[in-house]
Amino acid sequence: MVFARLRDLVAGGGVAVLTGAGMSTDSGIPDYRGPNGSLRRHTPMTYQQFNRDQAARRRYWARSHLGWRHVAGARPNTGHRALAELEAAGLLDGVITQNVDGLHQAAGSLRVIDLHGELARVRCRACGALSARAELDRRLRAANPGFAAGVAAASPLGAEVNPDGDVTLPDGAIDGFVVVGCTGCGGDLEPDVVFFGATVPPTRLASAVALVENARGLLVLGSSLAVMSGYRFVLRAGELGIPVGIVNQGPTRGDARAEFTIDSPLGAVLPRLAAELLGAAA
């Protein structure tokens, strides 16, 4: 039985975990490439587009202003909590996540590497100062009274939230949206995340690679591994002879390199895994 191979991998301890957007779907945050992935309908903004001109940045912030409150309101699901319990029991060395929602930390995981950053922070493009996204949200609400209500009235079915924390809006809905700048120097702001088309900061990447290199096994959860950002860890594990297990709904780029694959919802697999292992440990 394939589940037994998953149980045996984690039971031995020393496991590094890589999570993707599929980890957070049960928390109400959609994924990109799953059965109902948003890439079928939505193309994420790249860093090149964001960096290109003020109009692109205004479009991003208008869309993200609405999407942020959905991400901020999300709560850890049973899969997040199961990983936190397994880490607390000493079976997991840490989590590398491609997600920007902060839900692993909210669930109680302590060693989390936010590979693509965290949506809860913003950075000034001029002075580099970091600040809380919640504070920016307050300022944007004050600068754009009635914006959310106006969008809701124009789209009674609601705007579609995307995994990167923005929503799909027609250009007309963005007209007149006011963007605010850094409170320190007045410079333009950007989310403290790695956009599509950008690279992971070297020190952060080095920490993630080290976690995998020192692990006894690598467990991939909810990622299609379609981009090198995550797939590189499967390749590195293979180079070192570290076994790889994958749990994901649908095929992944790394299936041929895995010791086993499980095509099943994480909300069913991970709580069962924690229950069996921690029950046995007790």
Steps between C-alpha positions, in 0.01 A plus 500: 500500500641837398389674820724263695801628305409856595463397863834322498678799344376741767524253789877489458525875565738745336251594229500831314164611361433708189149641469321670213167671439309173538586514869271799552199415284310364801551843661315662211805618306492360143797335334652566159520164328271263687170365368346847528823699481480871432767491227225368277335841529758741642858593410692628805679832473873460446766708668592643161144629461488636854837669455416644161278795584276668753182385324592135547573558869168681545321208334676257734420693818134550405455130437708399803314743724190285462677163497711570807204499738406151377852367565522683833175337608611147408568255780725193516332178392536148636800436275690802635426393856608142433840618373544718809425199721748282311769767531433535873542124532845526342414321176532798266815713473314793348272629225595679180186662365433656163193665651487859622202469736679438833268212589775259603615742770141566605454126548802480730783387272825651629758438229344642185689640202272731302665438166292761318466745788190590698203707390463647849798731440572781254832653403590851383665487160702812584623464858438128556296549819269212593154559641184304577251437224218557747617859544513550123149359476379760750662781301360374169152480647529861614629613160232309309172524691225299337734313263416151625128578513512637146668189366251279683208694351645466149575127550217358712643147475828620647848538357705183468784472750829365368776310685736799490259701710339721236167485321403511137355843419415674172714802422202729540464404865853625567451851361558756773658261749748692718832334588682613814876507551752427773428688823871559546623628164192508277643238264299237313412182688510138393382182673778310674451201272682343207302580187476270204809568293711602801755296695505380859746699716831307514520470880144369522563251222820383669308434825239295311763299313683430826178374660455249217866397487501418872170311493445125498202541266310765303121514503329716234145607583255681272745613233500412132875583493437668165748779572867458588445688827369177656622235258865583576461340844382172350797506263741570786352222712547263207863600461562414865297179502240647737160330453215720380130449564225705335140557606305714254172506314601434141835420339817694578824566319684295760294181491761301307763591761291411805513184710122518519214732405156535653225672301267603779383810692746611766210563737440126505859372490683721752261475798501122456880500484529704820239288678672173415855615579428704810256240630772237455752728673266551795 
